[in-house]
PDB file of C-alpha atoms in Angstrom:
ATOM      1  CA  MET A   6     113.623  72.752  94.160  1.00 88.00           C
ATOM      2  CA  ASN A   7     115.244  74.826  96.822  1.00 95.00           C
ATOM      3  CA  LYS A   8     113.690  76.641  99.771  1.00 97.00           C
ATOM      4  CA  VAL A   9     116.337  79.497  99.237  1.00 98.00           C
ATOM      5  CA  ALA A  10     117.738  81.018  96.166  1.00 98.00           C
ATOM      6  CA  VAL A  11     120.938  82.954  96.831  1.00 98.00           C
ATOM      7  CA  ILE A  12     121.151  85.828  94.221  1.00 98.00           C
ATOM      8  CA  ILE A  13     124.558  87.398  93.670  1.00 98.00           C
ATOM      9  CA  PRO A  14     124.640  90.491  91.275  1.00 97.00           C
ATOM     10  CA  ASN A  15     128.252  90.476  90.295  1.00 96.00           C
ATOM     11  CA  TYR A  16     130.183  93.366  88.439  1.00 95.00           C
ATOM     12  CA  ASN A  17     133.972  93.000  88.472  1.00 94.00           C
ATOM     13  CA  GLY A  18     133.964  91.423  91.843  1.00 93.00           C
ATOM     14  CA  LYS A  19     136.679  88.861  91.172  1.00 93.00           C
ATOM     15  CA  LYS A  20     138.641  90.165  94.218  1.00 93.00           C
ATOM     16  CA  TYR A  21     135.889  89.196  96.628  1.00 95.00           C
ATOM     17  CA  LEU A  22     133.716  86.764  94.852  1.00 95.00           C
ATOM     18  CA  THR A  23     135.486  83.494  95.563  1.00 94.00           C
ATOM     19  CA  ASP A  24     135.589  84.103  99.288  1.00 95.00           C
ATOM     20  CA  CYS A  25     131.778  85.009  99.130  1.00 96.00           C
ATOM     21  CA  LEU A  26     131.092  81.633  97.520  1.00 96.00           C
ATOM     22  CA  LYS A  27     133.312  79.895 100.095  1.00 95.00           C
ATOM     23  CA  SER A  28     131.425  81.287 103.072  1.00 97.00           C
ATOM     24  CA  LEU A  29     128.304  80.079 101.518  1.00 97.00           C
ATOM     25  CA  GLN A  30     129.675  76.408 101.170  1.00 95.00           C
ATOM     26  CA  LYS A  31     130.023  76.446 104.906  1.00 97.00           C
ATOM     27  CA  GLN A  32     126.364  77.444 105.779  1.00 98.00           C
ATOM     28  CA  THR A  33     124.621  75.360 108.447  1.00 98.00           C
ATOM     29  CA  PHE A  34     121.439  75.627 106.386  1.00 98.00           C
ATOM     30  CA  LYS A  35     121.739  73.438 103.079  1.00 97.00           C
ATOM     31  CA  ASP A  36     118.701  73.773 101.151  1.00 97.00           C
ATOM     32  CA  PHE A  37     119.601  76.526  98.846  1.00 97.00           C
ATOM     33  CA  CYS A  38     121.120  77.094  95.435  1.00 96.00           C
ATOM     34  CA  VAL A  39     123.374  80.054  94.157  1.00 97.00           C
ATOM     35  CA  ILE A  40     122.488  82.056  91.027  1.00 97.00           C
ATOM     36  CA  ILE A  41     125.100  84.738  90.079  1.00 97.00           C
ATOM     37  CA  VAL A  42     123.922  87.300  87.631  1.00 97.00           C
ATOM     38  CA  ASP A  43     127.062  88.873  85.934  1.00 97.00           C
ATOM     39  CA  ASN A  44     126.672  92.336  84.657  1.00 96.00           C
ATOM     40  CA  ALA A  45     129.137  91.949  81.732  1.00 94.00           C
ATOM     41  CA  SER A  46     132.161  92.029  84.024  1.00 95.00           C
ATOM     42  CA  THR A  47     135.533  92.406  82.362  1.00 94.00           C
ATOM     43  CA  ASP A  48     137.784  91.194  85.195  1.00 93.00           C
ATOM     44  CA  GLY A  49     137.163  87.451  84.622  1.00 93.00           C
ATOM     45  CA  SER A  50     135.239  87.051  87.759  1.00 91.00           C
ATOM     46  CA  ALA A  51     132.653  84.892  85.977  1.00 87.00           C
ATOM     47  CA  GLU A  52     135.185  82.635  84.534  1.00 90.00           C
ATOM     48  CA  ALA A  53     136.809  82.236  87.794  1.00 89.00           C
ATOM     49  CA  VAL A  54     133.880  80.560  89.638  1.00 88.00           C
ATOM     50  CA  LYS A  55     132.021  78.906  86.670  1.00 82.00           C
ATOM     51  CA  ASP A  56     132.993  75.477  87.587  1.00 81.00           C
ATOM     52  CA  LEU A  57     132.140  75.679  91.318  1.00 84.00           C
ATOM     53  CA  PRO A  58     129.358  73.122  92.304  1.00 84.00           C
ATOM     54  CA  GLY A  59     125.896  74.330  92.964  1.00 85.00           C
ATOM     55  CA  VAL A  60     126.554  77.538  91.351  1.00 93.00           C
ATOM     56  CA  SER A  61     124.710  78.804  88.182  1.00 95.00           C
ATOM     57  CA  ILE A  62     125.847  81.838  86.137  1.00 96.00           C
ATOM     58  CA  ILE A  63     123.493  84.028  84.110  1.00 97.00           C
ATOM     59  CA  ARG A  64     125.693  86.407  81.991  1.00 96.00           C
ATOM     60  CA  LEU A  65     124.264  89.750  80.805  1.00 96.00           C
ATOM     61  CA  SER A  66     125.577  91.300  77.628  1.00 95.00           C
ATOM     62  CA  GLU A  67     125.951  94.761  79.360  1.00 96.00           C
ATOM     63  CA  ASN A  68     125.933  96.469  82.817  1.00 95.00           C
ATOM     64  CA  THR A  69     122.200  96.628  83.450  1.00 95.00           C
ATOM     65  CA  GLY A  70     122.684  97.825  87.070  1.00 95.00           C
ATOM     66  CA  PHE A  71     121.804  96.299  90.395  1.00 96.00           C
ATOM     67  CA  ALA A  72     118.119  96.408  89.950  1.00 96.00           C
ATOM     68  CA  ASN A  73     117.847  94.659  86.872  1.00 97.00           C
ATOM     69  CA  ALA A  74     120.422  91.920  87.636  1.00 97.00           C
ATOM     70  CA  VAL A  75     118.485  91.011  90.826  1.00 97.00           C
ATOM     71  CA  ASN A  76     115.235  90.843  88.889  1.00 98.00           C
ATOM     72  CA  VAL A  77     116.804  88.441  86.530  1.00 98.00           C
ATOM     73  CA  GLY A  78     117.899  86.382  89.298  1.00 98.00           C
ATOM     74  CA  ILE A  79     114.569  86.484  91.079  1.00 98.00           C
ATOM     75  CA  ARG A  80     112.770  85.361  87.799  1.00 98.00           C
ATOM     76  CA  ALA A  81     115.261  82.524  87.552  1.00 97.00           C
ATOM     77  CA  ALA A  82     114.443  81.572  91.273  1.00 97.00           C
ATOM     78  CA  ALA A  83     110.842  81.612  90.394  1.00 97.00           C
ATOM     79  CA  GLU A  84     111.052  78.802  87.693  1.00 95.00           C
ATOM     80  CA  LYS A  85     109.815  75.406  88.502  1.00 85.00           C
ATOM     81  CA  GLU A  86     113.272  73.929  88.514  1.00 88.00           C
ATOM     82  CA  ILE A  87     113.981  76.060  91.708  1.00 91.00           C
ATOM     83  CA  SER A  88     110.699  77.563  92.870  1.00 95.00           C
ATOM     84  CA  ALA A  89     112.429  79.068  95.922  1.00 97.00           C
ATOM     85  CA  GLU A  90     110.255  80.422  98.807  1.00 98.00           C
ATOM     86  CA  TYR A  91     112.849  82.948  99.530  1.00 98.00           C
ATOM     87  CA  ALA A  92     115.512  84.931  97.775  1.00 98.00           C
ATOM     88  CA  PHE A  93     118.643  85.972  99.476  1.00 98.00           C
ATOM     89  CA  LEU A  94     120.144  88.831  97.772  1.00 98.00           C
ATOM     90  CA  LEU A  95     123.795  89.249  98.424  1.00 98.00           C
ATOM     91  CA  ASN A  96     126.457  91.605  97.272  1.00 97.00           C
ATOM     92  CA  ASP A  97     129.612  89.870  95.810  1.00 95.00           C
ATOM     93  CA  ASP A  98     131.766  91.671  98.342  1.00 96.00           C
ATOM     94  CA  THR A  99     130.559  90.067 101.279  1.00 97.00           C
ATOM     95  CA  ARG A 100     131.176  86.996 103.530  1.00 98.00           C
ATOM     96  CA  CYS A 101     128.567  85.213 105.462  1.00 98.00           C
ATOM     97  CA  ASP A 102     128.840  83.701 108.996  1.00 98.00           C
ATOM     98  CA  GLU A 103     128.064  80.000 108.793  1.00 98.00           C
ATOM     99  CA  ASP A 104     124.575  80.285 110.286  1.00 98.00           C
ATOM    100  CA  ALA A 105     123.558  83.371 108.512  1.00 98.00           C
ATOM    101  CA  ILE A 106     121.057  81.945 106.095  1.00 98.00           C
ATOM    102  CA  GLU A 107     119.638  79.665 108.853  1.00 98.00           C
ATOM    103  CA  ALA A 108     119.015  82.611 111.077  1.00 98.00           C
ATOM    104  CA  LEU A 109     117.220  84.506 108.205  1.00 98.00           C
ATOM    105  CA  VAL A 110     115.036  81.524 107.289  1.00 98.00           C
ATOM    106  CA  LYS A 111     113.969  81.009 110.770  1.00 98.00           C
ATOM    107  CA  THR A 112     112.927  84.653 111.139  1.00 98.00           C
ATOM    108  CA  MET A 113     111.161  84.614 107.732  1.00 98.00           C
ATOM    109  CA  ASP A 114     109.318  81.352 108.642  1.00 98.00           C
ATOM    110  CA  LYS A 115     108.146  82.661 112.003  1.00 98.00           C
ATOM    111  CA  ASN A 116     106.789  86.112 110.572  1.00 97.00           C
ATOM    112  CA  PRO A 117     104.457  85.538 107.396  1.00 97.00           C
ATOM    113  CA  LYS A 118     103.943  89.419 107.221  1.00 97.00           C
ATOM    114  CA  VAL A 119     107.506  90.152 106.815  1.00 98.00           C
ATOM    115  CA  PHE A 120     108.475  90.953 103.328  1.00 98.00           C
ATOM    116  CA  ALA A 121     112.359  91.253 103.822  1.00 98.00           C
ATOM    117  CA  THR A 122     114.902  90.507 106.690  1.00 98.00           C
ATOM    118  CA  GLN A 123     118.278  91.580 106.516  1.00 98.00           C
ATOM    119  CA  ALA A 124     121.446  90.540 108.060  1.00 98.00           C
ATOM    120  CA  LYS A 125     123.546  92.572 110.471  1.00 98.00           C
ATOM    121  CA  MET A 126     126.247  93.649 108.125  1.00 98.00           C
ATOM    122  CA  LEU A 127     129.710  94.386 109.694  1.00 98.00           C
ATOM    123  CA  GLN A 128     132.597  96.133 108.194  1.00 96.00           C
ATOM    124  CA  PHE A 129     135.425  94.016 106.594  1.00 94.00           C
ATOM    125  CA  LYS A 130     138.203  96.236 108.173  1.00 92.00           C
ATOM    126  CA  ASP A 131     136.773  96.512 111.651  1.00 95.00           C
ATOM    127  CA  THR A 132     134.291  93.644 112.362  1.00 96.00           C
ATOM    128  CA  ASN A 133     133.305  95.508 115.665  1.00 96.00           C
ATOM    129  CA  LYS A 134     131.644  98.268 113.642  1.00 97.00           C
ATOM    130  CA  VAL A 135     128.364  97.859 111.730  1.00 97.00           C
ATOM    131  CA  ASP A 136     128.068  98.642 108.101  1.00 97.00           C
ATOM    132  CA  ASP A 137     124.352  98.496 107.863  1.00 97.00           C
ATOM    133  CA  ALA A 138     121.731  97.013 110.431  1.00 97.00           C
ATOM    134  CA  GLY A 139     118.637  98.436 108.780  1.00 95.00           C
ATOM    135  CA  ASP A 140     117.680 101.379 106.671  1.00 97.00           C
ATOM    136  CA  PHE A 141     115.289 104.176 107.521  1.00 97.00           C
ATOM    137  CA  TYR A 142     113.488 106.780 105.570  1.00 98.00           C
ATOM    138  CA  CYS A 143     112.485 110.245 107.007  1.00 97.00           C
ATOM    139  CA  ALA A 144     110.310 113.241 106.083  1.00 98.00           C
ATOM    140  CA  LEU A 145     113.490 115.153 104.852  1.00 97.00           C
ATOM    141  CA  GLY A 146     113.794 112.682 101.905  1.00 96.00           C
ATOM    142  CA  TRP A 147     116.732 110.888 103.333  1.00 96.00           C
ATOM    143  CA  ALA A 148     117.403 107.286 103.483  1.00 96.00           C
ATOM    144  CA  TYR A 149     119.930 106.545 106.152  1.00 95.00           C
ATOM    145  CA  ALA A 150     121.328 103.822 108.320  1.00 95.00           C
ATOM    146  CA  PRO A 151     121.621 104.965 112.001  1.00 94.00           C
ATOM    147  CA  SER A 152     123.793 102.192 112.717  1.00 95.00           C
ATOM    148  CA  LYS A 153     126.517 102.886 110.241  1.00 94.00           C
ATOM    149  CA  ASP A 154     130.135 102.954 111.932  1.00 94.00           C
ATOM    150  CA  LYS A 155     128.545 102.218 115.269  1.00 96.00           C
ATOM    151  CA  ASP A 156     129.680  99.491 117.854  1.00 97.00           C
ATOM    152  CA  SER A 157     128.175  96.081 116.688  1.00 97.00           C
ATOM    153  CA  ALA A 158     127.281  95.110 120.475  1.00 96.00           C
ATOM    154  CA  LYS A 159     124.637  97.971 120.411  1.00 95.00           C
ATOM    155  CA  TYR A 160     122.703  96.239 117.677  1.00 96.00           C
ATOM    156  CA  ASN A 161     121.759  92.666 118.967  1.00 96.00           C
ATOM    157  CA  ARG A 162     118.029  93.104 118.968  1.00 96.00           C
ATOM    158  CA  ARG A 163     115.690  92.176 116.183  1.00 97.00           C
ATOM    159  CA  THR A 164     114.498  95.579 114.832  1.00 96.00           C
ATOM    160  CA  LEU A 165     111.593  96.832 112.736  1.00 97.00           C
ATOM    161  CA  ILE A 166     113.080  99.038 109.898  1.00 98.00           C
ATOM    162  CA  THR A 167     111.798 101.013 106.931  1.00 97.00           C
ATOM    163  CA  SER A 168     113.567  98.906 104.330  1.00 98.00           C
ATOM    164  CA  ALA A 169     116.231  96.214 104.196  1.00 98.00           C
ATOM    165  CA  CYS A 170     119.663  96.799 102.692  1.00 97.00           C
ATOM    166  CA  ALA A 171     119.716  94.583  99.596  1.00 97.00           C
ATOM    167  CA  GLY A 172     123.373  93.851 100.001  1.00 97.00           C
ATOM    168  CA  ALA A 173     122.350  91.003 102.408  1.00 98.00           C
ATOM    169  CA  ALA A 174     118.691  90.579 102.744  1.00 98.00           C
ATOM    170  CA  MET A 175     116.247  87.573 102.449  1.00 98.00           C
ATOM    171  CA  TYR A 176     112.978  88.355 100.602  1.00 98.00           C
ATOM    172  CA  ARG A 177     109.573  86.464 100.433  1.00 98.00           C
ATOM    173  CA  MET A 178     109.253  85.328  96.818  1.00 98.00           C
ATOM    174  CA  ARG A 179     105.471  85.355  96.966  1.00 98.00           C
ATOM    175  CA  ALA A 180     105.310  88.910  97.799  1.00 98.00           C
ATOM    176  CA  PHE A 181     106.740  90.067  94.555  1.00 98.00           C
ATOM    177  CA  ASP A 182     103.596  88.839  92.761  1.00 97.00           C
ATOM    178  CA  LYS A 183     101.681  91.431  94.724  1.00 96.00           C
ATOM    179  CA  ILE A 184     104.003  94.502  94.969  1.00 97.00           C
ATOM    180  CA  GLY A 185     106.212  93.918  91.787  1.00 97.00           C
ATOM    181  CA  LEU A 186     109.857  93.519  91.439  1.00 98.00           C
ATOM    182  CA  PHE A 187     112.793  96.014  92.026  1.00 98.00           C
ATOM    183  CA  ASP A 188     112.348  99.039  89.778  1.00 98.00           C
ATOM    184  CA  ASP A 189     115.169  98.979  87.157  1.00 96.00           C
ATOM    185  CA  VAL A 190     114.703 102.651  86.443  1.00 96.00           C
ATOM    186  CA  HIS A 191     116.974 103.147  89.643  1.00 96.00           C
ATOM    187  CA  PHE A 192     119.659 101.224  87.953  1.00 93.00           C
ATOM    188  CA  CYS A 193     121.456 101.171  91.534  1.00 91.00           C
ATOM    189  CA  TYR A 194     121.147 102.928  94.743  1.00 92.00           C
ATOM    190  CA  LEU A 195     117.766 103.470  96.698  1.00 96.00           C
ATOM    191  CA  GLU A 196     116.149 100.553  94.744  1.00 97.00           C
ATOM    192  CA  ASP A 197     115.959  98.429  97.972  1.00 98.00           C
ATOM    193  CA  VAL A 198     114.490 101.515  99.683  1.00 98.00           C
ATOM    194  CA  ASP A 199     111.997 101.775  97.050  1.00 98.00           C
ATOM    195  CA  ILE A 200     110.799  98.200  97.083  1.00 98.00           C
ATOM    196  CA  GLY A 201     110.902  98.181 101.014  1.00 98.00           C
ATOM    197  CA  TYR A 202     108.815 101.361 101.285  1.00 98.00           C
ATOM    198  CA  ARG A 203     106.575  99.928  98.611  1.00 98.00           C
ATOM    199  CA  ALA A 204     106.017  96.603 100.534  1.00 98.00           C
ATOM    200  CA  ARG A 205     105.185  98.625 103.564  1.00 98.00           C
ATOM    201  CA  LEU A 206     102.396 100.437 101.688  1.00 98.00           C
ATOM    202  CA  TYR A 207     100.988  96.911 101.004  1.00 97.00           C
ATOM    203  CA  GLY A 208     100.939  95.947 104.692  1.00 97.00           C
ATOM    204  CA  TYR A 209     104.132  94.001 104.883  1.00 98.00           C
ATOM    205  CA  LYS A 210     106.995  94.568 107.442  1.00 98.00           C
ATOM    206  CA  ASN A 211     110.700  94.568 107.210  1.00 98.00           C
ATOM    207  CA  LEU A 212     113.274  93.538 109.879  1.00 98.00           C
ATOM    208  CA  CYS A 213     116.922  93.309 110.636  1.00 98.00           C
ATOM    209  CA  GLU A 214     117.950  89.971 112.289  1.00 98.00           C
ATOM    210  CA  PRO A 215     121.128  90.458 114.181  1.00 98.00           C
ATOM    211  CA  LYS A 216     121.769  86.699 114.569  1.00 98.00           C
ATOM    212  CA  ALA A 217     122.612  86.717 110.826  1.00 98.00           C
ATOM    213  CA  ILE A 218     126.017  88.100 110.404  1.00 98.00           C
ATOM    214  CA  VAL A 219     127.446  89.321 107.121  1.00 98.00           C
ATOM    215  CA  TYR A 220     130.711  91.146 106.495  1.00 98.00           C
ATOM    216  CA  HIS A 221     130.673  93.655 103.791  1.00 97.00           C
ATOM    217  CA  ALA A 222     133.748  95.405 102.160  1.00 94.00           C
ATOM    218  CA  GLY A 223     131.435  98.246 100.873  1.00 79.00           C
ATOM    219  CA  SER A 224     131.916 100.459  97.824  1.00 60.00           C
ATOM    220  CA  ALA A 225     133.750  97.706  95.933  1.00 45.00           C
ATOM    221  CA  SER A 226     132.061  98.433  92.574  1.00 46.00           C
ATOM    222  CA  SER A 227     131.718 102.236  92.785  1.00 46.00           C
ATOM    223  CA  GLY A 228     134.958 103.025  94.577  1.00 50.00           C
ATOM    224  CA  SER A 229     134.245 105.218  97.702  1.00 60.00           C
ATOM    225  CA  ARG A 230     131.331 106.416  99.952  1.00 72.00           C
ATOM    226  CA  HIS A 231     131.089 109.755  98.068  1.00 81.00           C
ATOM    227  CA  ASN A 232     131.683 110.197  94.554  1.00 93.00           C
ATOM    228  CA  ALA A 233     129.979 111.914  91.517  1.00 95.00           C
ATOM    229  CA  PHE A 234     128.456 108.607  90.197  1.00 94.00           C
ATOM    230  CA  LYS A 235     126.777 107.879  93.572  1.00 94.00           C
ATOM    231  CA  VAL A 236     125.851 111.469  94.313  1.00 97.00           C
ATOM    232  CA  GLU A 237     124.169 111.878  90.878  1.00 97.00           C
ATOM    233  CA  LEU A 238     122.264 108.617  90.886  1.00 96.00           C
ATOM    234  CA  ALA A 239     121.171 108.886  94.423  1.00 96.00           C
ATOM    235  CA  ALA A 240     119.816 112.385  93.990  1.00 97.00           C
ATOM    236  CA  SER A 241     117.880 111.356  90.987  1.00 98.00           C
ATOM    237  CA  ASN A 242     116.506 108.057  92.380  1.00 97.00           C
ATOM    238  CA  ASN A 243     115.346 109.863  95.560  1.00 97.00           C
ATOM    239  CA  LEU A 244     113.082 112.241  93.789  1.00 98.00           C
ATOM    240  CA  TYR A 245     111.715 109.360  91.693  1.00 98.00           C
ATOM    241  CA  LEU A 246     111.268 107.377  94.944  1.00 98.00           C
ATOM    242  CA  ILE A 247     109.024 110.010  96.538  1.00 98.00           C
ATOM    243  CA  TYR A 248     106.863 110.589  93.515  1.00 97.00           C
ATOM    244  CA  LYS A 249     106.427 106.916  93.142  1.00 97.00           C
ATOM    245  CA  ASN A 250     105.453 105.964  96.776  1.00 98.00           C
ATOM    246  CA  MET A 251     103.589 109.175  98.012  1.00 97.00           C
ATOM    247  CA  PRO A 252     100.089 110.388  96.897  1.00 96.00           C
ATOM    248  CA  LEU A 253     100.244 114.140  96.056  1.00 96.00           C
ATOM    249  CA  LEU A 254      98.731 115.317  99.301  1.00 96.00           C
ATOM    250  CA  GLN A 255     101.532 113.501 101.198  1.00 97.00           C
ATOM    251  CA  VAL A 256     104.145 115.190  98.909  1.00 97.00           C
ATOM    252  CA  LEU A 257     102.788 118.573  99.554  1.00 98.00           C
ATOM    253  CA  LEU A 258     102.739 117.921 103.268  1.00 97.00           C
ATOM    254  CA  ASN A 259     106.335 116.719 103.343  1.00 98.00           C
ATOM    255  CA  LEU A 260     107.484 119.444 100.808  1.00 98.00           C
ATOM    256  CA  PRO A 261     109.077 121.831 103.246  1.00 98.00           C
ATOM    257  CA  PHE A 262     110.927 119.018 104.845  1.00 97.00           C
ATOM    258  CA  ILE A 263     111.999 117.538 101.446  1.00 98.00           C
ATOM    259  CA  LEU A 264     113.329 120.933 100.193  1.00 98.00           C
ATOM    260  CA  THR A 265     115.112 121.510 103.537  1.00 98.00           C
ATOM    261  CA  GLY A 266     116.636 117.973 103.155  1.00 97.00           C
ATOM    262  CA  ILE A 267     117.621 118.781  99.512  1.00 98.00           C
ATOM    263  CA  LEU A 268     119.372 122.163 100.537  1.00 98.00           C
ATOM    264  CA  ILE A 269     121.308 120.605 103.503  1.00 97.00           C
ATOM    265  CA  LYS A 270     122.641 117.817 101.280  1.00 97.00           C
ATOM    266  CA  HIS A 271     123.527 120.188  98.404  1.00 98.00           C
ATOM    267  CA  ILE A 272     125.565 122.343 101.022  1.00 98.00           C
ATOM    268  CA  PHE A 273     127.299 119.086 102.045  1.00 97.00           C
ATOM    269  CA  TYR A 274     128.092 118.036  98.562  1.00 97.00           C
ATOM    270  CA  MET A 275     129.467 121.447  97.632  1.00 97.00           C
ATOM    271  CA  LYS A 276     131.922 121.230 100.324  1.00 96.00           C
ATOM    272  CA  LYS A 277     133.113 118.040  98.902  1.00 95.00           C
ATOM    273  CA  GLY A 278     133.270 119.306  95.505  1.00 97.00           C
ATOM    274  CA  LEU A 279     130.230 117.427  94.268  1.00 97.00           C
ATOM    275  CA  GLY A 280     127.593 120.238  94.050  1.00 97.00           C
ATOM    276  CA  THR A 281     127.413 119.900  90.315  1.00 98.00           C
ATOM    277  CA  ALA A 282     126.818 116.152  90.287  1.00 97.00           C
ATOM    278  CA  HIS A 283     124.013 116.742  92.947  1.00 98.00           C
ATOM    279  CA  ILE A 284     122.236 119.380  90.659  1.00 98.00           C
ATOM    280  CA  LYS A 285     122.609 117.103  87.733  1.00 98.00           C
ATOM    281  CA  GLY A 286     121.132 114.189  89.647  1.00 98.00           C
ATOM    282  CA  LEU A 287     118.059 116.320  90.583  1.00 98.00           C
ATOM    283  CA  ALA A 288     117.510 117.325  87.104  1.00 98.00           C
ATOM    284  CA  LYS A 289     117.588 113.632  86.150  1.00 97.00           C
ATOM    285  CA  GLY A 290     115.267 112.771  88.976  1.00 97.00           C
ATOM    286  CA  ILE A 291     112.638 115.033  87.451  1.00 97.00           C
ATOM    287  CA  SER A 292     113.118 113.586  83.998  1.00 97.00           C
ATOM    288  CA  LYS A 293     112.718 109.978  85.545  1.00 97.00           C
ATOM    289  CA  ILE A 294     109.310 111.150  86.900  1.00 97.00           C
ATOM    290  CA  PHE A 295     108.000 112.229  83.735  1.00 96.00           C
ATOM    291  CA  LYS A 296     109.249 109.311  81.717  1.00 97.00           C
ATOM    292  CA  ASN A 297     108.121 106.772  84.172  1.00 97.00           C
ATOM    293  CA  SER A 298     104.873 108.092  85.525  1.00 94.00           C
ATOM    294  CA  ASP A 299     103.125 104.666  84.913  1.00 94.00           C
ATOM    295  CA  ARG A 300     105.241 103.074  87.508  1.00 95.00           C
ATOM    296  CA  ARG A 301     103.663 104.899  90.407  1.00 96.00           C
ATOM    297  CA  VAL A 302     101.959 103.110  93.326  1.00 96.00           C
ATOM    298  CA  ARG A 303      98.255 102.764  92.757  1.00 94.00           C
ATOM    299  CA  PHE A 304      96.800 103.979  95.904  1.00 95.00           C
ATOM    300  CA  GLY A 305      93.694 102.108  97.011  1.00 94.00           C
ATOM    301  CA  GLY A 306      92.215 102.040 100.467  1.00 95.00           C
ATOM    302  CA  GLU A 307      94.863  99.511 101.758  1.00 95.00           C
ATOM    303  CA  GLN A 308      97.813 101.751 100.492  1.00 96.00           C
ATOM    304  CA  LEU A 309      96.189 104.945 101.774  1.00 96.00           C
ATOM    305  CA  LEU A 310      95.841 103.468 105.183  1.00 96.00           C
ATOM    306  CA  HIS A 311      99.373 102.224 105.410  1.00 97.00           C
ATOM    307  CA  CYS A 312     100.557 105.672 103.874  1.00 97.00           C
ATOM    308  CA  CYS A 313      99.101 107.389 106.944  1.00 96.00           C
ATOM    309  CA  GLN A 314     101.051 104.830 109.140  1.00 96.00           C
ATOM    310  CA  MET A 315     104.179 105.577 107.164  1.00 97.00           C
ATOM    311  CA  GLN A 316     103.898 109.258 107.454  1.00 98.00           C
ATOM    312  CA  LEU A 317     103.982 108.996 111.362  1.00 97.00           C
ATOM    313  CA  GLU A 318     107.110 107.015 110.825  1.00 97.00           C
ATOM    314  CA  LEU A 319     108.700 109.450 108.547  1.00 98.00           C
ATOM    315  CA  TRP A 320     108.309 112.154 111.223  1.00 97.00           C
ATOM    316  CA  ILE A 321     109.507 109.805 113.981  1.00 96.00           C
ATOM    317  CA  ASN A 322     112.664 109.089 111.791  1.00 97.00           C
ATOM    318  CA  CYS A 323     113.471 112.783 111.727  1.00 96.00           C
ATOM    319  CA  VAL A 324     113.533 112.733 115.303  1.00 94.00           C
ATOM    320  CA  ARG A 325     115.815 109.644 115.367  1.00 90.00           C
ATOM    321  CA  ILE A 326     118.403 111.725 113.321  1.00 90.00           C
ATOM    322  CA  LEU A 327     118.336 114.646 115.800  1.00 84.00           C
ATOM    323  CA  ILE A 328     118.904 112.409 118.803  1.00 83.00           C
ATOM    324  CA  GLY A 329     121.380 110.146 117.053  1.00 69.00           C
TER     325      GLY A 329
END
C-alpha cells in the first residue's frame, strides 16, 4: 500500500520521461508508487523506462486520450495492492522539485474538503516564469490561467482556484467515489476543468500550493500553444462542459456572456488562420451534448446551492480578466 500513487499518462514522451522519473526518485516524501499509463506510444518511451524500480507500466492498445489514461491509472491506484489515499497526476514532460510531493501531501492532509491541489508549474525555458498556478473559469465560457507567463515571485501564496491543472495536481481518491472520474468524452483539454468544476458543485475546494514546484515543457505532445487539433477539441469540450455542469436556468443567464466569449475567440482564431477549426469544434461540441446527455450533473439541493456560489465566482473571474 502507498499513500500516493503518481500517475503519468504518456504519449511519445521519450524525450522527457526519464528526467521526469529521475526527479521523482529524489523526492523527500517516499511513500508513493509510480504508474505510467502508456497511450500506445510509438517512440519507444515505454520500453526505455520499463526496468526502472518502483515503476509499473500499463500499456493501452491505442491512444485513448489523457482523460481515459488517467482514469485507468486512478482505477489501478484504487486496487487493494496500492489503495492510495491520493493520486498525483503528472505530465510526462515535467520535472519535480525534490519536496513537491511532500508539500502537496501536507496541504491535502490539512484540508479535508479539498478535492485537488496543484503544484506551481514553472516553464522549462525560463524558470522565473509561471506556466500555470491555477485555472479559473468565467461567465464568458473561458478557462484561463491568469498566472501564465507571469513572474513566479508574484505567486507565492496558497490560492483558491476554480480547478487544478492536471499536469501536476494531487487528487483525493475518496472524492472520486462521490463525483465520478474524469470524463473521457473530453479525450484531452478541459477535462481537468470539468472535474474541478464538478467537484466544486459537490462542495469541495481546489487549491494551488506554491511550495510544490514542478517544471513543465508544455505542448510536448500536441506541438504548440495554438494549433487546429487544440482549437477544435477545446471548442467542442467547452460547450460540452457548460452543458454538463450548469442547470438550464444558469445556461440562459450566462448565454449573452457565452456567445460574446465565442465571438471574441472566433475572431482571435481567424487571425491565426484557425477559424475553420474553431467552427468544427463548436459543431462537434453540440454533437457531444446530444450523444452524452446522460453524463450531466444531477442537480439536487446541494449542487444547486453550490451552483449559485459558482455563478458569483464566474462573474468575479470576468472582472479578473479585465483588470489583468
